[in-house]
Amino acid sequence: MSDVTQDVTMVPMLPCTDIEEMQRFWTALGLHTTYRQLRPNPYLAMERNALVLHYYALPGLEPSENHSTCLIVVTDTSPIHQLFTDGLRSLYGKVPLSGTPRLRRARKRANNAGLSGFSLIDPAGNWIRVSRRPRQEQQPKAVDDRTEWVSSGGGALARAVENAIVIADSHGDVRQAQRILAGALARQVDSSVADLAAAWAYLAELHVRGKDFDGAQAAAAEVRRIAALPELTPKEKGPVMTALDEVNELDLPTGR
């Protein structure tokens, strides 16, 4: 006899205050409406292939206090991140990094077996988390009831970046991540230019999220200074240029 769960489809049902706002949002990001109801209780169903999201109206919901979440698991996070990026640009003219909604850059997560992942926070404050599908040997593990940390290696500064990513992108504590990274940069000794560029680029992004644009400009200037070094080796140039692309995409205000 077959297992009854083989024919199961689970669908996240997330709260919102305005289903019309959610419909506009997800339509821009590539989904289409499969069901919409205003009375007696507002309800919305959106989908694109196996990506299915349902929303119900919850009066009085505060997006900043919303802890609802769901997980999307994909083979490669890059295409769906690009889909969301393009949709946000079409809707808002830019990709919001702070406030609600906002999109996080796809990064390796040390608290998720080192797998690439990112979060999209929708207009209602729901966290849509996207993670790369793990191979068997990459399955996230809990060791002694604690998350197993998976570092990509490198020195103290590289580990500080990994820590800051977990604190800011997974836990949502941008200020604490800023403190961790700023402290690590102040203490850095003999760090590689690749690690320095990555750390300054992420710190610039954290400052943008915290609306400290002067701090973001200063951090971005460090990345540009490193990128202009004439002695960069071919091995160093790749990650440094990646960091430079990241700060150039931050849409920093001009005239500062």
Short mmCIF file of N, CA, C and O in Angstrom, two decimals, residues 60-162:
data_model
loop_
_atom_site.label_atom_id
_atom_site.label_comp_id
_atom_site.label_asym_id
_atom_site.label_seq_id
_atom_site.Cartn_x
_atom_site.Cartn_y
_atom_site.Cartn_z
N GLY A 60 -5.15 44.73 11.38
CA GLY A 60 -4.28 45.15 12.46
C GLY A 60 -2.88 44.59 12.40
O GLY A 60 -2.05 44.87 13.28
N LEU A 61 -2.58 43.79 11.38
CA LEU A 61 -1.24 43.20 11.26
C LEU A 61 -0.20 44.31 11.06
O LEU A 61 -0.35 45.17 10.19
N GLU A 62 0.88 44.28 11.84
CA GLU A 62 2.00 45.21 11.69
C GLU A 62 3.13 44.48 10.98
O GLU A 62 3.68 43.52 11.53
N PRO A 63 3.50 44.90 9.77
CA PRO A 63 4.56 44.20 9.04
C PRO A 63 5.86 44.06 9.84
O PRO A 63 6.51 43.01 9.76
N SER A 64 6.21 45.07 10.62
CA SER A 64 7.46 44.99 11.39
C SER A 64 7.39 43.96 12.51
O SER A 64 8.43 43.53 13.01
N GLU A 65 6.18 43.56 12.90
CA GLU A 65 6.01 42.58 13.97
C GLU A 65 5.64 41.20 13.44
O GLU A 65 5.42 40.27 14.21
N ASN A 66 5.56 41.07 12.14
CA ASN A 66 5.13 39.82 11.52
C ASN A 66 6.28 38.82 11.49
O ASN A 66 7.36 39.12 10.97
N HIS A 67 6.05 37.63 12.03
CA HIS A 67 7.09 36.60 12.05
C HIS A 67 6.72 35.40 11.16
O HIS A 67 7.40 34.38 11.22
N SER A 68 5.68 35.54 10.37
CA SER A 68 5.29 34.42 9.50
C SER A 68 6.35 34.21 8.42
O SER A 68 6.95 35.16 7.92
N THR A 69 6.54 32.96 8.05
CA THR A 69 7.60 32.66 7.08
C THR A 69 7.25 31.39 6.32
O THR A 69 6.38 30.61 6.73
N CYS A 70 7.92 31.20 5.19
CA CYS A 70 7.84 29.94 4.46
C CYS A 70 9.16 29.74 3.74
O CYS A 70 9.95 30.67 3.59
N LEU A 71 9.42 28.52 3.30
CA LEU A 71 10.68 28.17 2.68
C LEU A 71 10.45 27.68 1.26
O LEU A 71 9.56 26.87 1.01
N ILE A 72 11.26 28.21 0.33
CA ILE A 72 11.28 27.74 -1.06
C ILE A 72 12.64 27.09 -1.29
O ILE A 72 13.68 27.72 -1.08
N VAL A 73 12.65 25.84 -1.70
CA VAL A 73 13.90 25.10 -1.93
C VAL A 73 14.07 24.91 -3.43
O VAL A 73 13.17 24.41 -4.11
N VAL A 74 15.23 25.32 -3.94
CA VAL A 74 15.49 25.26 -5.38
C VAL A 74 16.87 24.66 -5.64
O VAL A 74 17.72 24.62 -4.75
N THR A 75 17.08 24.20 -6.84
CA THR A 75 18.39 23.65 -7.21
C THR A 75 19.45 24.74 -7.27
O THR A 75 20.60 24.54 -6.88
N ASP A 76 19.06 25.91 -7.75
CA ASP A 76 19.99 27.04 -7.89
C ASP A 76 19.23 28.31 -7.49
O ASP A 76 18.16 28.60 -8.05
N THR A 77 19.77 29.07 -6.53
CA THR A 77 19.08 30.27 -6.05
C THR A 77 19.18 31.44 -7.02
O THR A 77 18.38 32.38 -6.94
N SER A 78 20.15 31.41 -7.93
CA SER A 78 20.39 32.58 -8.78
C SER A 78 19.22 32.94 -9.69
O SER A 78 18.82 34.11 -9.76
N PRO A 79 18.60 31.99 -10.42
CA PRO A 79 17.51 32.38 -11.32
C PRO A 79 16.31 32.98 -10.61
O PRO A 79 15.74 33.97 -11.08
N ILE A 80 15.92 32.42 -9.46
CA ILE A 80 14.75 32.95 -8.78
C ILE A 80 15.08 34.30 -8.12
O ILE A 80 14.23 35.19 -8.04
N HIS A 81 16.33 34.46 -7.68
CA HIS A 81 16.74 35.76 -7.15
C HIS A 81 16.68 36.82 -8.25
O HIS A 81 16.23 37.95 -8.02
N GLN A 82 17.10 36.45 -9.47
CA GLN A 82 17.04 37.39 -10.59
C GLN A 82 15.59 37.71 -10.94
O GLN A 82 15.26 38.85 -11.27
N LEU A 83 14.71 36.71 -10.89
CA LEU A 83 13.29 36.92 -11.15
C LEU A 83 12.72 37.95 -10.18
O LEU A 83 12.01 38.89 -10.59
N PHE A 84 13.02 37.78 -8.89
CA PHE A 84 12.53 38.72 -7.88
C PHE A 84 13.17 40.09 -8.04
O PHE A 84 12.51 41.12 -7.87
N THR A 85 14.46 40.12 -8.36
CA THR A 85 15.16 41.39 -8.56
C THR A 85 14.52 42.19 -9.69
O THR A 85 14.24 43.38 -9.56
N ASP A 86 14.30 41.53 -10.82
CA ASP A 86 13.69 42.20 -11.98
C ASP A 86 12.29 42.71 -11.64
O ASP A 86 11.90 43.82 -12.04
N GLY A 87 11.53 41.89 -10.91
CA GLY A 87 10.18 42.29 -10.55
C GLY A 87 10.15 43.49 -9.63
O GLY A 87 9.34 44.41 -9.80
N LEU A 88 11.05 43.52 -8.65
CA LEU A 88 11.11 44.65 -7.73
C LEU A 88 11.52 45.93 -8.45
O LEU A 88 10.99 47.01 -8.17
N ARG A 89 12.48 45.81 -9.38
CA ARG A 89 12.89 46.99 -10.14
C ARG A 89 11.74 47.52 -11.00
O ARG A 89 11.56 48.74 -11.12
N SER A 90 10.98 46.62 -11.57
CA SER A 90 9.85 47.07 -12.40
C SER A 90 8.77 47.73 -11.56
O SER A 90 8.08 48.64 -12.02
N LEU A 91 8.63 47.30 -10.32
CA LEU A 91 7.56 47.81 -9.45
C LEU A 91 7.96 49.09 -8.73
O LEU A 91 7.16 50.03 -8.61
N TYR A 92 9.22 49.14 -8.26
CA TYR A 92 9.66 50.27 -7.43
C TYR A 92 10.76 51.12 -8.07
O TYR A 92 11.13 52.16 -7.52
N GLY A 93 11.29 50.68 -9.20
CA GLY A 93 12.37 51.41 -9.83
C GLY A 93 13.73 51.09 -9.25
O GLY A 93 14.75 51.58 -9.74
N LYS A 94 13.78 50.28 -8.20
CA LYS A 94 15.03 49.84 -7.58
C LYS A 94 14.74 48.62 -6.74
O LYS A 94 13.57 48.23 -6.54
N VAL A 95 15.78 48.00 -6.22
CA VAL A 95 15.63 46.84 -5.34
C VAL A 95 15.76 47.32 -3.90
O VAL A 95 16.84 47.73 -3.48
N PRO A 96 14.67 47.33 -3.13
CA PRO A 96 14.75 47.82 -1.75
C PRO A 96 15.54 46.87 -0.85
O PRO A 96 15.29 45.67 -0.84
N LEU A 97 16.50 47.45 -0.10
CA LEU A 97 17.32 46.68 0.82
C LEU A 97 16.87 46.83 2.26
O LEU A 97 17.28 46.07 3.13
N SER A 98 16.08 47.87 2.53
CA SER A 98 15.59 48.11 3.89
C SER A 98 14.11 48.42 3.83
O SER A 98 13.54 48.64 2.76
N GLY A 99 13.48 48.41 4.99
CA GLY A 99 12.04 48.64 5.04
C GLY A 99 11.27 47.41 4.61
O GLY A 99 11.79 46.30 4.58
N THR A 100 10.01 47.63 4.24
CA THR A 100 9.15 46.55 3.81
C THR A 100 8.41 46.99 2.55
O THR A 100 7.76 48.04 2.57
N PRO A 101 8.56 46.24 1.45
CA PRO A 101 9.29 44.98 1.27
C PRO A 101 10.78 45.21 1.09
O PRO A 101 11.23 46.35 0.92
N ARG A 102 11.55 44.13 1.08
CA ARG A 102 12.99 44.20 0.84
C ARG A 102 13.49 42.83 0.38
O ARG A 102 12.85 41.81 0.63
N LEU A 103 14.64 42.87 -0.29
CA LEU A 103 15.24 41.63 -0.81
C LEU A 103 16.67 41.54 -0.35
O LEU A 103 17.42 42.53 -0.40
N ARG A 104 17.10 40.38 0.08
CA ARG A 104 18.47 40.13 0.48
C ARG A 104 19.23 39.49 -0.68
O ARG A 104 18.67 38.74 -1.47
N ARG A 105 20.53 39.78 -0.75
CA ARG A 105 21.38 39.16 -1.75
C ARG A 105 21.58 37.67 -1.42
O ARG A 105 21.62 37.28 -0.25
N ALA A 106 21.67 36.83 -2.43
CA ALA A 106 21.91 35.40 -2.22
C ALA A 106 23.34 35.21 -1.71
O ALA A 106 24.31 35.61 -2.37
N ARG A 107 23.49 34.61 -0.54
CA ARG A 107 24.80 34.38 0.06
C ARG A 107 24.82 32.99 0.68
O ARG A 107 23.78 32.44 1.06
N LYS A 108 26.01 32.45 0.84
CA LYS A 108 26.16 31.18 1.54
C LYS A 108 25.85 31.38 3.02
O LYS A 108 26.28 32.36 3.62
N ARG A 109 25.09 30.44 3.59
CA ARG A 109 24.67 30.55 4.98
C ARG A 109 25.43 29.54 5.83
O ARG A 109 25.26 28.33 5.68
N ALA A 110 26.25 30.03 6.74
CA ALA A 110 26.99 29.14 7.62
C ALA A 110 26.07 28.39 8.57
O ALA A 110 26.43 27.34 9.09
N ASN A 111 24.87 28.94 8.82
CA ASN A 111 23.92 28.26 9.70
C ASN A 111 22.95 27.37 8.92
O ASN A 111 21.97 26.90 9.46
N ASN A 112 23.24 27.17 7.62
CA ASN A 112 22.41 26.29 6.79
C ASN A 112 23.31 25.40 5.94
O ASN A 112 23.14 25.29 4.73
N ALA A 113 24.29 24.78 6.60
CA ALA A 113 25.21 23.84 5.95
C ALA A 113 26.00 24.49 4.82
O ALA A 113 26.44 23.81 3.90
N GLY A 114 26.17 25.81 4.87
CA GLY A 114 26.94 26.51 3.86
C GLY A 114 26.22 26.68 2.53
O GLY A 114 26.83 27.08 1.54
N LEU A 115 24.92 26.38 2.49
CA LEU A 115 24.16 26.48 1.25
C LEU A 115 23.79 27.93 0.95
O LEU A 115 23.56 28.73 1.85
N SER A 116 23.70 28.24 -0.33
CA SER A 116 23.30 29.58 -0.75
C SER A 116 21.83 29.80 -0.42
O SER A 116 20.99 28.92 -0.59
N GLY A 117 21.53 31.01 0.06
CA GLY A 117 20.14 31.33 0.37
C GLY A 117 19.93 32.83 0.47
O GLY A 117 20.87 33.60 0.58
N PHE A 118 18.67 33.23 0.40
CA PHE A 118 18.32 34.64 0.58
C PHE A 118 16.89 34.73 1.07
O PHE A 118 16.14 33.74 1.07
N SER A 119 16.51 35.93 1.50
CA SER A 119 15.15 36.16 1.97
C SER A 119 14.52 37.32 1.22
O SER A 119 15.18 38.33 0.95
N LEU A 120 13.26 37.17 0.90
CA LEU A 120 12.43 38.24 0.37
C LEU A 120 11.37 38.53 1.42
O LEU A 120 10.63 37.62 1.81
N ILE A 121 11.31 39.76 1.90
CA ILE A 121 10.30 40.14 2.88
C ILE A 121 9.21 40.88 2.12
O ILE A 121 9.47 41.91 1.50
N ASP A 122 8.01 40.34 2.12
CA ASP A 122 6.93 40.89 1.30
C ASP A 122 6.31 42.13 1.97
O ASP A 122 6.69 42.48 3.10
N PRO A 123 5.38 42.81 1.32
CA PRO A 123 4.82 44.04 1.90
C PRO A 123 4.13 43.86 3.24
O PRO A 123 3.96 44.83 3.98
N ALA A 124 3.72 42.64 3.56
CA ALA A 124 3.08 42.38 4.84
C ALA A 124 4.07 41.96 5.92
O ALA A 124 3.68 41.71 7.06
N GLY A 125 5.36 41.89 5.56
CA GLY A 125 6.38 41.51 6.54
C GLY A 125 6.62 40.02 6.64
O GLY A 125 7.39 39.57 7.50
N ASN A 126 6.00 39.21 5.76
CA ASN A 126 6.28 37.78 5.74
C ASN A 126 7.67 37.53 5.16
O ASN A 126 8.07 38.18 4.20
N TRP A 127 8.39 36.57 5.73
CA TRP A 127 9.72 36.21 5.25
C TRP A 127 9.60 35.03 4.30
O TRP A 127 9.25 33.92 4.71
N ILE A 128 9.88 35.28 3.02
CA ILE A 128 9.91 34.21 2.01
C ILE A 128 11.38 33.81 1.88
O ILE A 128 12.18 34.51 1.26
N ARG A 129 11.75 32.70 2.46
CA ARG A 129 13.15 32.26 2.50
C ARG A 129 13.42 31.28 1.37
O ARG A 129 12.65 30.34 1.16
N VAL A 130 14.49 31.51 0.65
CA VAL A 130 14.85 30.67 -0.49
C VAL A 130 16.21 30.03 -0.21
O VAL A 130 17.17 30.72 0.15
N SER A 131 16.28 28.72 -0.35
CA SER A 131 17.53 28.01 -0.07
C SER A 131 17.83 27.01 -1.17
O SER A 131 16.91 26.45 -1.79
N ARG A 132 19.12 26.82 -1.41
CA ARG A 132 19.54 25.81 -2.39
C ARG A 132 19.26 24.41 -1.85
O ARG A 132 19.46 24.13 -0.67
N ARG A 133 18.79 23.52 -2.72
CA ARG A 133 18.48 22.15 -2.32
C ARG A 133 19.78 21.41 -1.99
O ARG A 133 20.69 21.34 -2.80
N PRO A 134 19.88 20.85 -0.80
CA PRO A 134 21.12 20.19 -0.42
C PRO A 134 21.25 18.78 -0.97
O PRO A 134 20.25 18.09 -1.18
N ARG A 135 22.48 18.40 -1.26
CA ARG A 135 22.76 16.99 -1.51
C ARG A 135 22.73 16.27 -0.16
O ARG A 135 22.71 16.89 0.90
N GLN A 136 22.76 14.96 -0.19
CA GLN A 136 22.62 14.19 1.04
C GLN A 136 23.68 14.57 2.07
O GLN A 136 23.39 14.72 3.25
N GLU A 137 24.91 14.78 1.60
CA GLU A 137 25.99 15.09 2.53
C GLU A 137 25.95 16.54 3.00
O GLU A 137 26.70 16.94 3.88
N GLN A 138 25.04 17.35 2.42
CA GLN A 138 24.94 18.76 2.79
C GLN A 138 23.73 19.05 3.67
O GLN A 138 23.48 20.21 3.98
N GLN A 139 23.00 18.03 4.05
CA GLN A 139 21.81 18.27 4.84
C GLN A 139 22.16 19.03 6.13
O GLN A 139 23.09 18.66 6.85
N PRO A 140 21.46 20.14 6.42
CA PRO A 140 21.70 20.85 7.68
C PRO A 140 21.53 19.91 8.87
O PRO A 140 20.63 19.06 8.89
N LYS A 141 22.37 20.09 9.86
CA LYS A 141 22.35 19.21 11.03
C LYS A 141 22.30 20.04 12.31
O LYS A 141 22.80 21.15 12.37
N ALA A 142 21.69 19.46 13.32
CA ALA A 142 21.72 20.04 14.66
C ALA A 142 22.62 19.15 15.51
O ALA A 142 22.40 17.94 15.60
N VAL A 143 23.64 19.72 16.11
CA VAL A 143 24.58 18.99 16.94
C VAL A 143 24.38 19.43 18.38
O VAL A 143 24.52 20.62 18.70
N ASP A 144 24.02 18.49 19.25
CA ASP A 144 23.71 18.82 20.65
C ASP A 144 22.66 19.92 20.73
O ASP A 144 22.78 20.89 21.51
N ASP A 145 21.61 19.81 19.90
CA ASP A 145 20.49 20.75 19.85
C ASP A 145 20.89 22.14 19.38
O ASP A 145 20.14 23.10 19.57
N ARG A 146 22.06 22.27 18.78
CA ARG A 146 22.49 23.56 18.26
C ARG A 146 22.82 23.41 16.77
O ARG A 146 23.24 22.35 16.31
N THR A 147 22.62 24.50 16.00
CA THR A 147 22.90 24.46 14.58
C THR A 147 24.38 24.22 14.33
O THR A 147 25.24 24.86 14.95
N GLU A 148 24.67 23.29 13.44
CA GLU A 148 26.05 23.03 13.08
C GLU A 148 26.56 24.15 12.18
O GLU A 148 25.93 24.50 11.18
N TRP A 149 27.67 24.76 12.56
CA TRP A 149 28.25 25.86 11.81
C TRP A 149 29.14 25.30 10.70
O TRP A 149 29.97 24.44 10.94
N VAL A 150 28.94 25.80 9.48
CA VAL A 150 29.73 25.34 8.35
C VAL A 150 30.44 26.55 7.76
O VAL A 150 29.83 27.39 7.11
N SER A 151 31.73 26.66 8.04
CA SER A 151 32.51 27.79 7.55
C SER A 151 33.12 27.48 6.19
O SER A 151 33.47 26.34 5.90
N SER A 152 33.23 28.52 5.36
CA SER A 152 33.90 28.36 4.07
C SER A 152 35.41 28.41 4.22
O SER A 152 36.14 28.29 3.23
N GLY A 153 35.87 28.62 5.43
CA GLY A 153 37.30 28.72 5.68
C GLY A 153 37.77 30.15 5.58
O GLY A 153 37.00 31.09 5.45
N GLY A 154 39.06 30.34 5.65
CA GLY A 154 39.61 31.70 5.62
C GLY A 154 39.96 32.17 7.00
O GLY A 154 39.83 31.46 8.01
N GLY A 155 40.42 33.41 7.07
CA GLY A 155 40.87 33.99 8.32
C GLY A 155 39.75 34.56 9.16
O GLY A 155 38.56 34.34 8.89
N ALA A 156 40.16 35.33 10.18
CA ALA A 156 39.20 35.87 11.13
C ALA A 156 38.20 36.81 10.47
O ALA A 156 37.02 36.83 10.83
N LEU A 157 38.65 37.59 9.51
CA LEU A 157 37.75 38.54 8.85
C LEU A 157 36.70 37.81 8.02
O LEU A 157 35.52 38.19 8.02
N ALA A 158 37.09 36.77 7.31
CA ALA A 158 36.13 35.98 6.52
C ALA A 158 35.09 35.34 7.43
O ALA A 158 33.89 35.31 7.10
N ARG A 159 35.52 34.85 8.59
CA ARG A 159 34.57 34.26 9.53
C ARG A 159 33.64 35.31 10.12
O ARG A 159 32.47 35.05 10.41
N ALA A 160 34.16 36.53 10.31
CA ALA A 160 33.31 37.62 10.82
C ALA A 160 32.22 37.96 9.80
O ALA A 160 31.08 38.25 10.18
N VAL A 161 32.55 37.93 8.51
CA VAL A 161 31.54 38.17 7.48
C VAL A 161 30.47 37.08 7.54
O VAL A 161 29.27 37.37 7.48
N GLU A 162 30.88 35.82 7.68
CA GLU A 162 29.92 34.73 7.79
C GLU A 162 29.00 34.93 8.99
O GLU A 162 27.78 34.73 8.90
#
